[in-house]
């Protein structure tokens, strides 16, 4: 009968020895660690980066067209045509029944808004455009906010603070820290500015699949949660509400998430790679 192997290697075989050693140290100390399969190999990262380039170029392209008077259906067509022209696939299209290629979320819609011919951008609207791309089997994801025409100062502040929350979350996402550090940085900044952080939705791992481990919550306490390890790729995408953080899903379509109090919400999303020295922004 063979003897059991004492211990096991956590990281993929081509990972630096010092990363493996640190993980083994923290594992023995009882820290929650990510699944081995979400630590990216060089080959996977090459594919993810190519997908991310298309995803970012797509948001740049859409940015040139967003204007008062256009329908969100027109945005959907822009996204579909650009993505297909670059040999890629819009990840949202038909994902668990989602009918469109992009999420377009206006004012009190927090996320997952479905483009429509009858939904027309109006002066004063704030809009989130969330695009996700599959290229040669690899996934990428990002969203940006747009302000249409003359936007009220308090809504401008909401959009700006939401972006700052994302940036602070990214700054906190450092190797050998914990995901609670990311959530705490976001929550502290949002609440300091009089806003709230949506609790029912979160960021997520992405790269080999559309939604992977870990869940990346945008609220929390420092020094808690899963350890952040080099090789992870995930989104940071805080949804910041002007009023309470309570939300509901529209019963008519089963997708559109709205603020419970009808007040506006804003969201920015980047996808990052955790490195040995910090992180790398893959999509923006």
Backbone as CSV, one residue per row, in Angstrom:
resi,resn,N_x,N_y,N_z,CA_x,CA_y,CA_z,C_x,C_y,C_z
1,UNK,0.853,-1.206,0.000,0.000,0.000,0.000,0.881,1.246,0.000
2,UNK,0.569,2.191,-0.881,1.384,3.398,-0.987,1.174,4.302,0.207
3,UNK,2.249,4.972,0.577,2.127,5.964,1.649,1.425,7.206,1.115
4,UNK,0.666,7.882,1.973,0.041,9.133,1.575,1.109,10.225,1.426
5,UNK,0.947,11.055,0.414,1.882,12.162,0.217,1.634,13.208,1.286
6,UNK,2.684,13.642,1.916,2.549,14.670,2.947,2.510,16.046,2.285
7,UNK,1.405,16.734,2.474,1.266,18.069,1.885,0.962,17.978,0.394
8,UNK,0.772,19.109,-0.236,0.490,19.161,-1.667,0.856,20.542,-2.179
9,UNK,1.091,20.612,-3.482,1.388,21.907,-4.092,0.075,22.624,-4.377
10,UNK,-0.013,23.882,-3.983,-1.248,24.642,-4.148,-1.292,25.332,-5.507
11,UNK,-0.205,25.948,-5.921,-0.186,26.751,-7.140,0.121,25.894,-8.366
12,UNK,-0.246,26.382,-9.562,0.174,25.691,-10.785,1.687,25.520,-10.823
13,UNK,2.166,24.524,-11.553,3.571,24.115,-11.481,4.561,25.191,-11.902
14,UNK,4.118,26.142,-12.724,5.054,27.162,-13.200,5.020,28.445,-12.364
15,UNK,4.361,28.408,-11.202,4.327,29.581,-10.339,5.641,29.717,-9.572
16,UNK,6.036,30.954,-9.232,7.274,31.154,-8.468,7.233,30.437,-7.121
17,UNK,8.368,29.936,-6.707,8.450,29.178,-5.453,8.039,30.026,-4.262
18,UNK,8.362,31.335,-4.295,8.048,32.176,-3.144,6.542,32.357,-2.967
19,UNK,5.784,32.326,-4.074,4.327,32.405,-3.979,3.781,31.131,-3.334
20,UNK,4.273,29.994,-3.790,3.859,28.718,-3.201,4.176,28.668,-1.709
21,UNK,5.351,29.133,-1.341,5.768,29.100,0.072,4.860,29.964,0.936
22,UNK,4.517,31.149,0.435,3.635,32.032,1.197,2.244,31.432,1.357
23,UNK,1.731,30.855,0.277,0.411,30.242,0.352,0.406,29.108,1.383
24,UNK,1.444,28.287,1.359,1.513,27.183,2.317,1.581,27.713,3.754
25,UNK,2.289,28.813,3.943,2.373,29.410,5.276,1.000,29.883,5.748
26,UNK,0.287,30.597,4.884,-1.023,31.108,5.272,-2.050,29.982,5.391
27,UNK,-1.900,28.928,4.589,-2.814,27.791,4.706,-2.699,27.156,6.085
28,UNK,-1.463,26.999,6.557,-1.244,26.407,7.880,-1.798,27.290,8.993
29,UNK,-1.855,28.594,8.729,-2.375,29.524,9.732,-3.900,29.624,9.699
30,UNK,-4.514,28.922,8.767,-5.975,28.863,8.743,-6.666,29.931,7.928
31,UNK,-5.929,30.677,7.107,-6.554,31.698,6.270,-7.395,31.048,5.168
32,UNK,-8.469,31.714,4.791,-9.278,31.252,3.667,-8.544,31.594,2.375
33,UNK,-8.312,30.596,1.534,-7.558,30.780,0.307,-8.443,30.533,-0.911
34,UNK,-8.093,31.138,-2.062,-8.876,30.890,-3.276,-8.664,29.463,-3.768
35,UNK,-9.566,29.009,-4.628,-9.392,27.716,-5.265,-8.178,27.746,-6.183
36,UNK,-7.479,26.644,-6.249,-6.288,26.559,-7.105,-6.620,26.904,-8.555
37,UNK,-7.816,26.494,-9.023,-8.158,26.667,-10.431,-8.340,28.126,-10.840
38,UNK,-8.478,29.053,-9.884,-8.637,30.463,-10.255,-7.301,31.201,-10.290
39,UNK,-6.201,30.510,-10.026,-4.874,31.101,-10.199,-4.455,30.878,-11.650
40,UNK,-4.284,31.954,-12.391,-4.125,31.870,-13.840,-2.722,31.440,-14.255
41,UNK,-2.695,30.596,-15.269,-1.425,30.217,-15.875,-1.023,31.274,-16.896
42,UNK,0.246,31.320,-17.305,0.654,32.281,-18.337,-0.162,32.145,-19.618
43,UNK,-0.492,30.925,-19.998,-1.279,30.713,-21.217,-2.676,31.301,-21.062
44,UNK,-3.282,31.104,-19.919,-4.603,31.680,-19.680,-4.549,33.197,-19.674
45,UNK,-3.527,33.750,-19.046,-3.409,35.212,-18.989,-3.238,35.817,-20.373
46,UNK,-2.547,35.124,-21.239,-2.393,35.623,-22.608,-3.752,35.738,-23.280
47,UNK,-4.593,34.720,-23.120,-5.931,34.761,-23.706,-6.824,35.792,-23.055
48,UNK,-6.750,35.902,-21.724,-7.570,36.879,-20.998,-7.204,38.298,-21.411
49,UNK,-5.919,38.559,-21.569,-5.492,39.908,-21.970,-6.007,40.268,-23.369
50,UNK,-6.010,39.307,-24.276,-6.525,39.583,-25.625,-8.012,39.899,-25.579
51,UNK,-8.754,39.152,-24.781,-10.174,39.446,-24.596,-10.366,40.825,-23.988
52,UNK,-9.540,41.146,-23.000,-9.648,42.432,-22.307,-9.380,43.607,-23.242
53,UNK,-8.454,43.439,-24.172,-8.167,44.515,-25.135,-9.407,44.838,-25.966
54,UNK,-10.108,43.811,-26.404,-11.326,44.029,-27.188,-12.391,44.687,-26.326
55,UNK,-12.526,44.234,-25.093,-13.546,44.770,-24.198,-13.347,46.264,-23.937
56,UNK,-12.092,46.653,-23.708,-11.798,48.071,-23.464,-12.002,48.896,-24.728
57,UNK,-11.562,48.362,-25.869,-11.761,49.069,-27.141,-13.252,49.238,-27.428
58,UNK,-14.050,48.266,-27.039,-15.499,48.339,-27.224,-16.100,49.490,-26.423
59,UNK,-15.693,49.635,-25.168,-16.213,50.750,-24.363,-15.744,52.096,-24.923
60,UNK,-14.528,52.157,-25.415,-14.056,53.383,-26.066,-14.937,53.713,-27.269
61,UNK,-15.272,52.690,-28.041,-16.102,52.864,-29.237,-17.501,53.354,-28.871
62,UNK,-18.106,52.717,-27.889,-19.456,53.118,-27.466,-19.449,54.554,-26.948
63,UNK,-18.372,54.938,-26.270,-18.271,56.280,-25.694,-18.424,57.380,-26.744
64,UNK,-18.066,57.081,-27.956,-18.160,58.078,-29.027,-19.606,58.330,-29.467
65,UNK,-20.509,57.440,-29.119,-21.869,57.492,-29.659,-22.949,57.832,-28.641
66,UNK,-22.675,57.643,-27.352,-23.719,57.881,-26.348,-24.146,59.344,-26.387
67,UNK,-25.459,59.570,-26.539,-25.962,60.944,-26.661,-27.440,60.978,-26.306
68,UNK,-27.907,62.176,-26.005,-29.335,62.384,-25.756,-30.130,62.014,-26.999
69,UNK,-31.248,61.337,-26.805,-32.137,61.013,-27.913,-31.921,59.639,-28.521
70,UNK,-30.829,58.963,-28.185,-30.623,57.621,-28.726,-31.289,56.595,-27.819
71,UNK,-31.649,55.473,-28.393,-32.258,54.409,-27.603,-31.169,53.475,-27.066
72,UNK,-31.485,52.779,-25.995,-30.528,51.804,-25.481,-30.411,50.617,-26.434
73,UNK,-31.412,50.393,-27.261,-31.325,49.364,-28.302,-30.206,49.691,-29.285
74,UNK,-30.008,50.986,-29.580,-28.923,51.394,-30.469,-27.564,51.066,-29.845
75,UNK,-27.464,51.232,-28.534,-26.218,50.870,-27.853,-25.973,49.370,-27.979
76,UNK,-27.023,48.600,-27.811,-26.902,47.148,-27.939,-26.386,46.752,-29.322
77,UNK,-26.887,47.412,-30.358,-26.449,47.098,-31.727,-24.977,47.468,-31.917
78,UNK,-24.567,48.615,-31.368,-23.159,49.012,-31.445,-22.268,47.948,-30.812
79,UNK,-22.689,47.476,-29.638,-21.899,46.475,-28.912,-21.820,45.173,-29.699
80,UNK,-22.960,44.708,-30.190,-22.987,43.443,-30.925,-22.119,43.532,-32.186
81,UNK,-22.313,44.565,-32.967,-21.594,44.684,-34.237,-20.082,44.793,-34.020
82,UNK,-19.659,45.596,-33.059,-18.227,45.768,-32.797,-17.612,44.455,-32.317
83,UNK,-18.298,43.792,-31.405,-17.766,42.554,-30.833,-17.608,41.482,-31.907
84,UNK,-18.636,41.271,-32.699,-18.588,40.254,-33.752,-17.523,40.594,-34.787
85,UNK,-17.392,41.885,-35.111,-16.392,42.312,-36.098,-14.969,42.023,-35.632
86,UNK,-14.770,41.883,-34.326,-13.443,41.593,-33.781,-13.276,40.108,-33.436
87,UNK,-14.142,39.277,-33.986,-14.005,37.839,-33.810,-14.367,37.349,-32.428
88,UNK,-15.150,38.140,-31.700,-15.496,37.810,-30.320,-17.013,37.631,-30.189
89,UNK,-17.443,37.304,-28.974,-18.860,37.065,-28.682,-19.249,37.922,-27.479
90,UNK,-20.401,38.614,-27.525,-20.880,39.326,-26.327,-21.284,38.309,-25.254
91,UNK,-20.616,38.315,-24.129,-20.880,37.315,-23.088,-22.304,37.368,-22.536
92,UNK,-22.937,38.548,-22.402,-24.298,38.561,-21.827,-25.351,37.912,-22.719
93,UNK,-25.130,37.892,-24.034,-26.167,37.458,-24.968,-26.545,35.999,-24.712
94,UNK,-27.795,35.799,-24.300,-28.350,34.479,-23.990,-27.753,33.840,-22.733
95,UNK,-27.005,34.602,-21.947,-26.483,34.065,-20.694,-27.626,33.918,-19.703
96,UNK,-27.947,32.685,-19.357,-29.054,32.381,-18.442,-30.346,33.084,-18.873
97,UNK,-30.502,33.242,-20.187,-31.721,33.829,-20.729,-31.686,35.328,-20.944
98,UNK,-30.568,35.985,-20.624,-30.503,37.433,-20.867,-30.581,37.675,-22.375
99,UNK,-31.474,38.589,-22.827,-31.779,38.656,-24.262,-30.895,39.577,-25.097
100,UNK,-29.997,40.318,-24.484,-29.242,41.319,-25.225,-27.736,41.145,-25.031
101,UNK,-26.969,41.996,-25.738,-25.505,41.887,-25.744,-24.820,42.766,-24.713
102,UNK,-25.588,43.609,-24.034,-25.021,44.585,-23.109,-26.071,44.915,-22.051
103,UNK,-25.631,45.346,-20.883,-26.538,45.859,-19.853,-26.481,47.388,-19.883
104,UNK,-27.641,48.018,-19.975,-27.730,49.486,-19.975,-28.637,49.894,-18.823
105,UNK,-28.064,50.570,-17.838,-28.790,50.850,-16.589,-28.856,52.354,-16.356
106,UNK,-30.071,52.898,-16.352,-30.283,54.341,-16.302,-30.845,54.754,-14.943
107,UNK,-30.261,55.792,-14.356,-30.762,56.451,-13.149,-30.973,55.496,-11.981
108,UNK,-32.202,55.097,-11.682,-32.452,54.252,-10.510,-32.254,52.765,-10.799
109,UNK,-31.875,52.423,-12.031,-31.542,51.030,-12.341,-30.100,50.783,-11.905
110,UNK,-29.934,49.854,-10.991,-28.617,49.577,-10.415,-27.746,48.811,-11.398
111,UNK,-28.305,47.784,-12.034,-27.553,46.969,-12.991,-28.512,46.061,-13.748
112,UNK,-27.994,45.411,-14.789,-28.723,44.413,-15.581,-29.909,44.990,-16.336
113,UNK,-29.871,46.288,-16.627,-30.917,46.878,-17.452,-30.869,46.299,-18.862
114,UNK,-32.041,45.998,-19.417,-32.140,45.383,-20.745,-32.389,46.455,-21.802
115,UNK,-31.526,46.552,-22.816,-31.733,47.551,-23.870,-33.098,47.402,-24.547
116,UNK,-33.632,48.559,-24.962,-34.974,48.578,-25.559,-35.081,49.707,-26.582
117,UNK,-35.889,49.481,-27.612,-36.135,50.525,-28.609,-36.887,51.706,-28.018
118,UNK,-37.676,51.430,-26.971,-38.510,52.480,-26.389,-37.830,53.229,-25.247
119,UNK,-36.659,52.789,-24.848,-35.937,53.456,-23.759,-34.972,54.469,-24.381
120,UNK,-35.307,55.740,-24.266,-34.567,56.813,-24.935,-33.793,57.630,-23.894
121,UNK,-32.529,57.882,-24.158,-31.714,58.679,-23.239,-32.198,60.124,-23.235
122,UNK,-32.405,60.637,-22.032,-32.918,61.998,-21.856,-31.858,62.892,-21.227
123,UNK,-32.021,64.191,-21.454,-31.151,65.168,-20.818,-31.209,64.997,-19.295
124,UNK,-30.050,64.886,-18.653,-29.989,64.740,-17.202,-29.849,63.313,-16.718
125,UNK,-29.924,62.344,-17.641,-29.777,60.942,-17.246,-28.327,60.599,-16.906
126,UNK,-28.174,59.623,-16.012,-26.885,58.958,-15.861,-27.074,57.507,-16.305
127,UNK,-26.087,56.977,-17.003,-26.205,55.679,-17.660,-24.970,54.833,-17.393
128,UNK,-25.187,53.572,-17.020,-24.088,52.614,-16.939,-24.170,51.674,-18.135
129,UNK,-23.043,51.519,-18.814,-22.934,50.562,-19.918,-21.949,49.486,-19.480
130,UNK,-22.448,48.259,-19.367,-21.664,47.128,-18.852,-21.471,46.125,-19.984
131,UNK,-20.208,45.952,-20.421,-19.917,45.042,-21.526,-18.985,43.928,-21.065
132,UNK,-19.220,42.745,-21.614,-18.412,41.569,-21.308,-18.154,40.829,-22.610
133,UNK,-16.940,40.342,-22.770,-16.506,39.800,-24.051,-15.926,38.396,-23.893
134,UNK,-16.268,37.514,-24.822,-15.635,36.198,-24.920,-14.781,36.200,-26.193
135,UNK,-13.498,35.935,-26.031,-12.604,35.861,-27.189,-11.767,34.597,-27.071
136,UNK,-11.981,33.706,-28.026,-11.277,32.417,-28.043,-11.411,31.687,-26.709
137,UNK,-12.607,31.794,-26.130,-12.902,31.078,-24.898,-12.545,31.804,-23.619
138,UNK,-11.978,33.007,-23.716,-11.579,33.766,-22.532,-12.488,34.972,-22.340
139,UNK,-12.754,35.292,-21.066,-13.752,36.294,-20.709,-13.113,37.557,-20.133
140,UNK,-13.766,38.681,-20.406,-13.374,39.967,-19.806,-14.639,40.764,-19.521
141,UNK,-14.521,41.803,-18.672,-15.728,42.463,-18.158,-15.364,43.853,-17.654
142,UNK,-16.184,44.851,-17.964,-15.984,46.208,-17.444,-17.234,47.032,-17.696
143,UNK,-17.382,48.128,-16.948,-18.481,49.057,-17.220,-18.042,50.486,-16.922
144,UNK,-18.723,51.420,-17.574,-18.474,52.851,-17.365,-19.796,53.577,-17.198
145,UNK,-19.709,54.723,-16.537,-20.849,55.613,-16.400,-20.776,56.717,-17.451
146,UNK,-21.946,57.147,-17.911,-22.061,58.268,-18.842,-23.093,59.245,-18.298
147,UNK,-22.806,60.535,-18.453,-23.749,61.579,-18.059,-24.287,62.241,-19.323
148,UNK,-25.610,62.273,-19.442,-26.263,62.738,-20.667,-26.733,64.175,-20.481
149,UNK,-26.184,65.078,-21.275,-26.608,66.476,-21.226,-26.280,67.137,-19.897
150,UNK,-27.217,67.946,-19.394,-27.033,68.675,-18.145,-27.490,67.804,-16.970
151,UNK,-26.547,67.303,-16.216,-26.846,66.409,-15.096,-26.779,67.187,-13.787
152,UNK,-27.741,66.955,-12.902,-27.785,67.659,-11.628,-26.505,67.437,-10.827
153,UNK,-26.046,68.469,-10.094,-24.785,68.349,-9.340,-24.743,67.151,-8.401
154,UNK,-25.857,66.861,-7.725,-25.830,65.743,-6.788,-25.665,64.396,-7.497
155,UNK,-26.153,64.313,-8.738,-25.965,63.082,-9.507,-24.547,63.018,-10.067
156,UNK,-23.994,64.178,-10.429,-22.591,64.217,-10.847,-21.686,63.724,-9.717
157,UNK,-22.001,64.154,-8.497,-21.215,63.725,-7.344,-21.328,62.217,-7.148
158,UNK,-22.528,61.675,-7.302,-22.731,60.234,-7.170,-21.862,59.474,-8.161
159,UNK,-21.856,59.920,-9.404,-21.050,59.263,-10.434,-19.562,59.335,-10.091
160,UNK,-19.118,60.495,-9.632,-17.706,60.673,-9.299,-17.294,59.834,-8.084
161,UNK,-18.133,59.832,-7.059,-17.813,59.061,-5.855,-17.806,57.565,-6.157
162,UNK,-18.719,57.112,-7.011,-18.736,55.700,-7.393,-17.419,55.311,-8.071
163,UNK,-16.911,56.200,-8.916,-15.622,55.924,-9.572,-14.492,55.898,-8.553
164,UNK,-14.513,56.835,-7.623,-13.495,56.862,-6.572,-13.552,55.607,-5.712
165,UNK,-14.768,55.126,-5.448,-14.920,53.892,-4.673,-14.254,52.726,-5.383
166,UNK,-14.475,52.621,-6.686,-13.827,51.554,-7.453,-12.313,51.681,-7.373
167,UNK,-11.805,52.891,-7.553,-10.359,53.111,-7.538,-9.750,52.779,-6.176
168,UNK,-10.453,53.135,-5.111,-9.966,52.806,-3.768,-10.010,51.298,-3.521
169,UNK,-11.042,50.646,-4.062,-11.112,49.193,-3.956,-9.959,48.526,-4.679
170,UNK,-9.629,49.031,-5.854,-8.500,48.478,-6.608,-7.199,48.700,-5.847
171,UNK,-7.033,49.898,-5.280,-5.814,50.187,-4.516,-5.662,49.260,-3.316
172,UNK,-6.784,48.829,-2.750,-6.752,47.947,-1.574,-6.556,46.485,-1.944
173,UNK,-6.746,46.151,-3.222,-6.641,44.756,-3.667,-5.178,44.406,-3.917
174,UNK,-4.469,44.144,-2.858,-3.035,43.876,-2.913,-2.749,42.425,-2.530
175,UNK,-1.675,41.846,-3.083,-1.348,40.464,-2.736,-1.083,40.315,-1.244
176,UNK,-1.622,39.227,-0.681,-1.468,38.842,0.722,-2.291,39.713,1.673
177,UNK,-3.174,40.552,1.102,-4.196,41.207,1.899,-5.458,40.346,1.824
178,UNK,-6.603,40.873,2.287,-7.838,40.107,2.273,-8.960,40.886,1.600
179,UNK,-9.938,40.140,1.084,-11.015,40.789,0.347,-11.818,41.742,1.217
180,UNK,-11.855,41.503,2.525,-12.526,42.447,3.414,-11.902,43.829,3.376
181,UNK,-10.599,43.901,3.071,-9.921,45.196,2.956,-10.487,45.995,1.782
182,UNK,-10.796,45.286,0.691,-11.359,45.927,-0.501,-12.742,46.483,-0.180
183,UNK,-13.586,45.638,0.400,-14.940,46.076,0.734,-14.963,47.239,1.701
184,UNK,-14.074,47.190,2.705,-14.036,48.258,3.710,-13.643,49.591,3.084
185,UNK,-12.645,49.582,2.193,-12.197,50.820,1.548,-13.329,51.457,0.755
186,UNK,-14.100,50.627,0.067,-15.224,51.130,-0.734,-16.331,51.664,0.162
187,UNK,-16.715,50.881,1.147,-17.815,51.266,2.030,-17.506,52.557,2.786
188,UNK,-16.296,52.672,3.293,-15.924,53.868,4.056,-16.046,55.123,3.211
189,UNK,-15.585,55.059,1.951,-15.618,56.251,1.103,-17.044,56.603,0.695
190,UNK,-17.834,55.586,0.369,-19.222,55.849,-0.026,-20.002,56.484,1.122
191,UNK,-19.890,55.911,2.302,-20.669,56.409,3.437,-20.166,57.763,3.920
192,UNK,-18.872,58.017,3.797,-18.330,59.329,4.148,-18.957,60.424,3.293
193,UNK,-19.334,60.075,2.069,-19.940,61.036,1.147,-21.466,61.005,1.168
194,UNK,-22.044,60.276,2.134,-23.487,60.266,2.294,-24.224,59.277,1.412
195,UNK,-23.504,58.335,0.802,-24.118,57.346,-0.067,-24.065,55.962,0.582
196,UNK,-24.684,54.990,-0.069,-24.688,53.621,0.453,-24.181,52.650,-0.606
197,UNK,-23.731,51.482,-0.154,-23.189,50.450,-1.043,-24.182,49.293,-1.134
198,UNK,-24.549,48.924,-2.336,-25.459,47.804,-2.538,-24.841,46.527,-1.951
199,UNK,-25.624,45.787,-1.190,-25.133,44.584,-0.507,-25.476,43.304,-1.254
200,UNK,-26.510,43.333,-2.080,-27.034,42.103,-2.674,-26.331,41.692,-3.966
201,UNK,-25.397,42.505,-4.441,-24.655,42.203,-5.661,-23.175,42.470,-5.406
202,UNK,-22.314,41.822,-6.179,-20.883,41.928,-5.870,-20.041,41.752,-7.129
203,UNK,-18.738,42.003,-6.991,-17.795,41.654,-8.033,-17.542,40.161,-8.011
204,UNK,-16.703,39.690,-8.943,-16.552,38.244,-9.091,-15.285,37.910,-9.874
205,UNK,-14.835,36.685,-9.698,-13.771,36.180,-10.546,-14.247,36.087,-11.980
206,UNK,-13.328,36.287,-12.920,-13.679,36.218,-14.343,-12.405,35.944,-15.130
207,UNK,-12.549,35.246,-16.244,-11.384,34.961,-17.077,-11.575,33.694,-17.879
208,UNK,-11.668,32.568,-17.189,-11.906,31.292,-17.849,-13.409,31.022,-17.947
209,UNK,-14.160,31.595,-17.029,-15.624,31.581,-17.069,-16.122,33.011,-16.887
210,UNK,-17.425,33.218,-17.141,-18.019,34.553,-17.010,-18.047,34.975,-15.543
211,UNK,-18.556,34.086,-14.695,-18.611,34.355,-13.260,-17.945,33.196,-12.526
212,UNK,-16.876,33.496,-11.821,-16.123,32.491,-11.085,-15.940,32.960,-9.644
213,UNK,-15.385,32.066,-8.829,-14.943,32.476,-7.498,-13.746,33.418,-7.666
214,UNK,-13.570,34.356,-6.736,-14.374,34.555,-5.529,-15.465,35.601,-5.745
215,UNK,-16.415,35.662,-4.828,-17.298,36.822,-4.747,-16.501,37.967,-4.125
216,UNK,-16.628,39.154,-4.722,-15.900,40.328,-4.221,-16.932,41.335,-3.725
217,UNK,-17.198,41.298,-2.428,-18.186,42.215,-1.864,-17.600,43.610,-1.719
218,UNK,-18.482,44.607,-1.835,-18.042,46.004,-1.821,-18.314,46.680,-0.478
219,UNK,-18.479,45.883,0.542,-18.596,46.361,1.913,-17.923,45.318,2.790
220,UNK,-17.577,45.678,4.004,-16.973,44.672,4.873,-16.008,45.261,5.877
221,UNK,-15.242,44.376,6.499,-14.289,44.774,7.534,-12.877,44.381,7.121
222,UNK,-11.951,45.235,7.435,-10.550,44.949,7.128,-10.085,43.711,7.901
223,UNK,-9.165,42.986,7.284,-8.615,41.811,7.942,-9.539,40.612,7.968
224,UNK,-10.559,40.617,7.103,-11.486,39.489,7.036,-11.592,39.006,5.596
225,UNK,-12.149,37.825,5.428,-12.415,37.309,4.091,-11.249,36.556,3.480
226,UNK,-11.431,36.171,2.236,-10.443,35.383,1.507,-9.151,36.166,1.298
227,UNK,-8.033,35.462,1.377,-6.745,36.081,1.090,-6.619,36.316,-0.413
228,UNK,-6.045,37.454,-0.769,-5.824,37.827,-2.164,-4.443,37.311,-2.577
229,UNK,-4.406,36.500,-3.633,-3.200,35.773,-4.008,-2.787,36.133,-5.435
230,UNK,-1.507,36.270,-5.719,-1.056,36.513,-7.097,-1.609,35.471,-8.064
231,UNK,-2.079,35.949,-9.209,-2.647,35.066,-10.223,-4.149,35.105,-10.309
232,UNK,-4.804,35.735,-9.333,-6.262,35.860,-9.375,-6.666,36.970,-10.347
233,UNK,-7.765,36.774,-11.047,-8.362,37.835,-11.866,-9.816,37.995,-11.438
234,UNK,-10.201,39.222,-11.101,-11.575,39.458,-10.671,-11.971,40.899,-10.922
235,UNK,-13.282,41.149,-10.846,-13.798,42.498,-11.049,-13.984,43.205,-9.718
236,UNK,-13.845,44.514,-9.753,-14.273,45.387,-8.665,-15.280,46.346,-9.286
237,UNK,-16.518,46.299,-8.820,-17.613,46.996,-9.510,-18.660,47.518,-8.534
238,UNK,-18.277,48.397,-7.624,-19.225,48.847,-6.604,-20.431,49.567,-7.203
239,UNK,-21.593,49.218,-6.684,-22.839,49.894,-7.033,-23.183,50.811,-5.868
240,UNK,-23.164,52.112,-6.118,-23.314,53.116,-5.071,-24.654,53.825,-5.243
241,UNK,-25.464,53.799,-4.187,-26.804,54.390,-4.236,-26.843,55.741,-3.533
242,UNK,-27.678,56.626,-4.067,-27.856,57.921,-3.438,-28.630,57.789,-2.128
243,UNK,-29.562,56.834,-2.074,-30.358,56.609,-0.871,-29.929,55.347,-0.149
244,UNK,-30.873,54.501,0.187,-30.570,53.262,0.896,-29.962,52.235,-0.057
245,UNK,-29.374,51.202,0.514,-28.756,50.177,-0.327,-29.730,49.079,-0.752
246,UNK,-30.975,49.170,-0.345,-31.959,48.137,-0.692,-32.310,48.197,-2.177
247,UNK,-32.458,47.012,-2.779,-32.769,46.919,-4.204,-33.852,45.852,-4.415
248,UNK,-34.422,45.845,-5.627,-35.360,44.786,-5.993,-35.186,44.468,-7.474
249,UNK,-35.650,43.280,-7.873,-35.593,42.866,-9.272,-36.965,43.055,-9.903
250,UNK,-36.991,43.708,-11.063,-38.234,43.955,-11.780,-38.904,42.623,-12.130
251,UNK,-40.138,42.435,-11.682,-40.856,41.186,-11.920,-41.189,40.985,-13.398
252,UNK,-41.242,42.079,-14.169,-41.646,41.960,-15.570,-40.603,41.263,-16.432
253,UNK,-39.321,41.459,-16.113,-38.296,40.822,-16.947,-37.377,39.872,-16.173
254,UNK,-37.423,39.939,-14.843,-36.609,39.041,-14.042,-35.128,39.363,-14.018
255,UNK,-34.744,40.511,-14.558,-33.331,40.885,-14.636,-33.023,42.256,-14.033
256,UNK,-33.811,43.251,-14.403,-33.482,44.637,-14.072,-33.504,44.858,-12.564
257,UNK,-32.370,45.290,-12.025,-32.247,45.558,-10.592,-32.384,47.058,-10.368
258,UNK,-33.317,47.458,-9.514,-33.594,48.878,-9.264,-33.421,49.205,-7.785
259,UNK,-33.171,50.477,-7.499,-33.127,50.903,-6.097,-34.525,50.846,-5.515
260,UNK,-34.629,50.448,-4.276,-35.937,50.285,-3.631,-36.636,51.620,-3.425
261,UNK,-35.842,52.686,-3.215,-36.433,53.994,-2.941,-36.564,54.875,-4.179
262,UNK,-36.152,54.363,-5.339,-36.297,55.123,-6.582,-35.232,56.172,-6.805
263,UNK,-34.260,56.276,-5.910,-33.185,57.250,-6.082,-32.085,56.682,-6.983
264,UNK,-31.253,57.545,-7.560,-30.266,57.083,-8.535,-29.179,56.187,-7.936
265,UNK,-28.557,55.427,-8.833,-27.434,54.560,-8.496,-26.366,54.707,-9.569
266,UNK,-25.108,54.515,-9.192,-24.002,54.605,-10.161,-23.027,53.466,-9.922
267,UNK,-22.385,53.032,-11.006,-21.443,51.915,-10.925,-20.340,52.066,-11.960
268,UNK,-19.116,51.760,-11.532,-17.980,51.609,-12.443,-17.384,50.231,-12.200
269,UNK,-16.805,49.655,-13.241,-16.251,48.308,-13.098,-14.949,48.173,-13.872
270,UNK,-13.929,47.699,-13.189,-12.677,47.287,-13.822,-12.423,45.830,-13.481
271,UNK,-11.653,45.181,-14.311,-11.187,43.808,-14.073,-9.691,43.880,-13.818
272,UNK,-9.216,43.215,-12.770,-7.812,43.315,-12.408,-7.162,41.938,-12.273
273,UNK,-5.852,41.943,-12.413,-5.007,40.775,-12.155,-4.157,41.076,-10.935
274,UNK,-4.134,40.170,-9.979,-3.266,40.322,-8.821,-1.875,39.814,-9.186
275,UNK,-0.876,40.646,-8.988,0.509,40.294,-9.285,1.275,40.104,-7.974
276,UNK,2.542,39.774,-8.074,3.354,39.599,-6.871,3.644,40.926,-6.174
277,UNK,3.531,42.030,-6.910,3.873,43.337,-6.343,2.691,44.286,-6.211
278,UNK,1.522,43.891,-6.691,0.364,44.788,-6.624,-0.768,44.238,-7.473
279,UNK,-1.262,45.052,-8.398,-2.264,44.552,-9.336,-2.144,45.265,-10.661
280,UNK,-2.709,44.668,-11.670,-2.705,45.199,-13.043,-4.143,45.339,-13.503
281,UNK,-4.513,46.525,-13.968,-5.871,46.739,-14.480,-5.929,46.174,-15.896
282,UNK,-6.831,45.210,-16.114,-6.955,44.547,-17.401,-8.011,45.187,-18.293
283,UNK,-9.126,45.636,-17.688,-10.182,46.305,-18.459,-10.587,47.571,-17.720
284,UNK,-11.035,48.550,-18.487,-11.468,49.823,-17.892,-12.437,50.530,-18.818
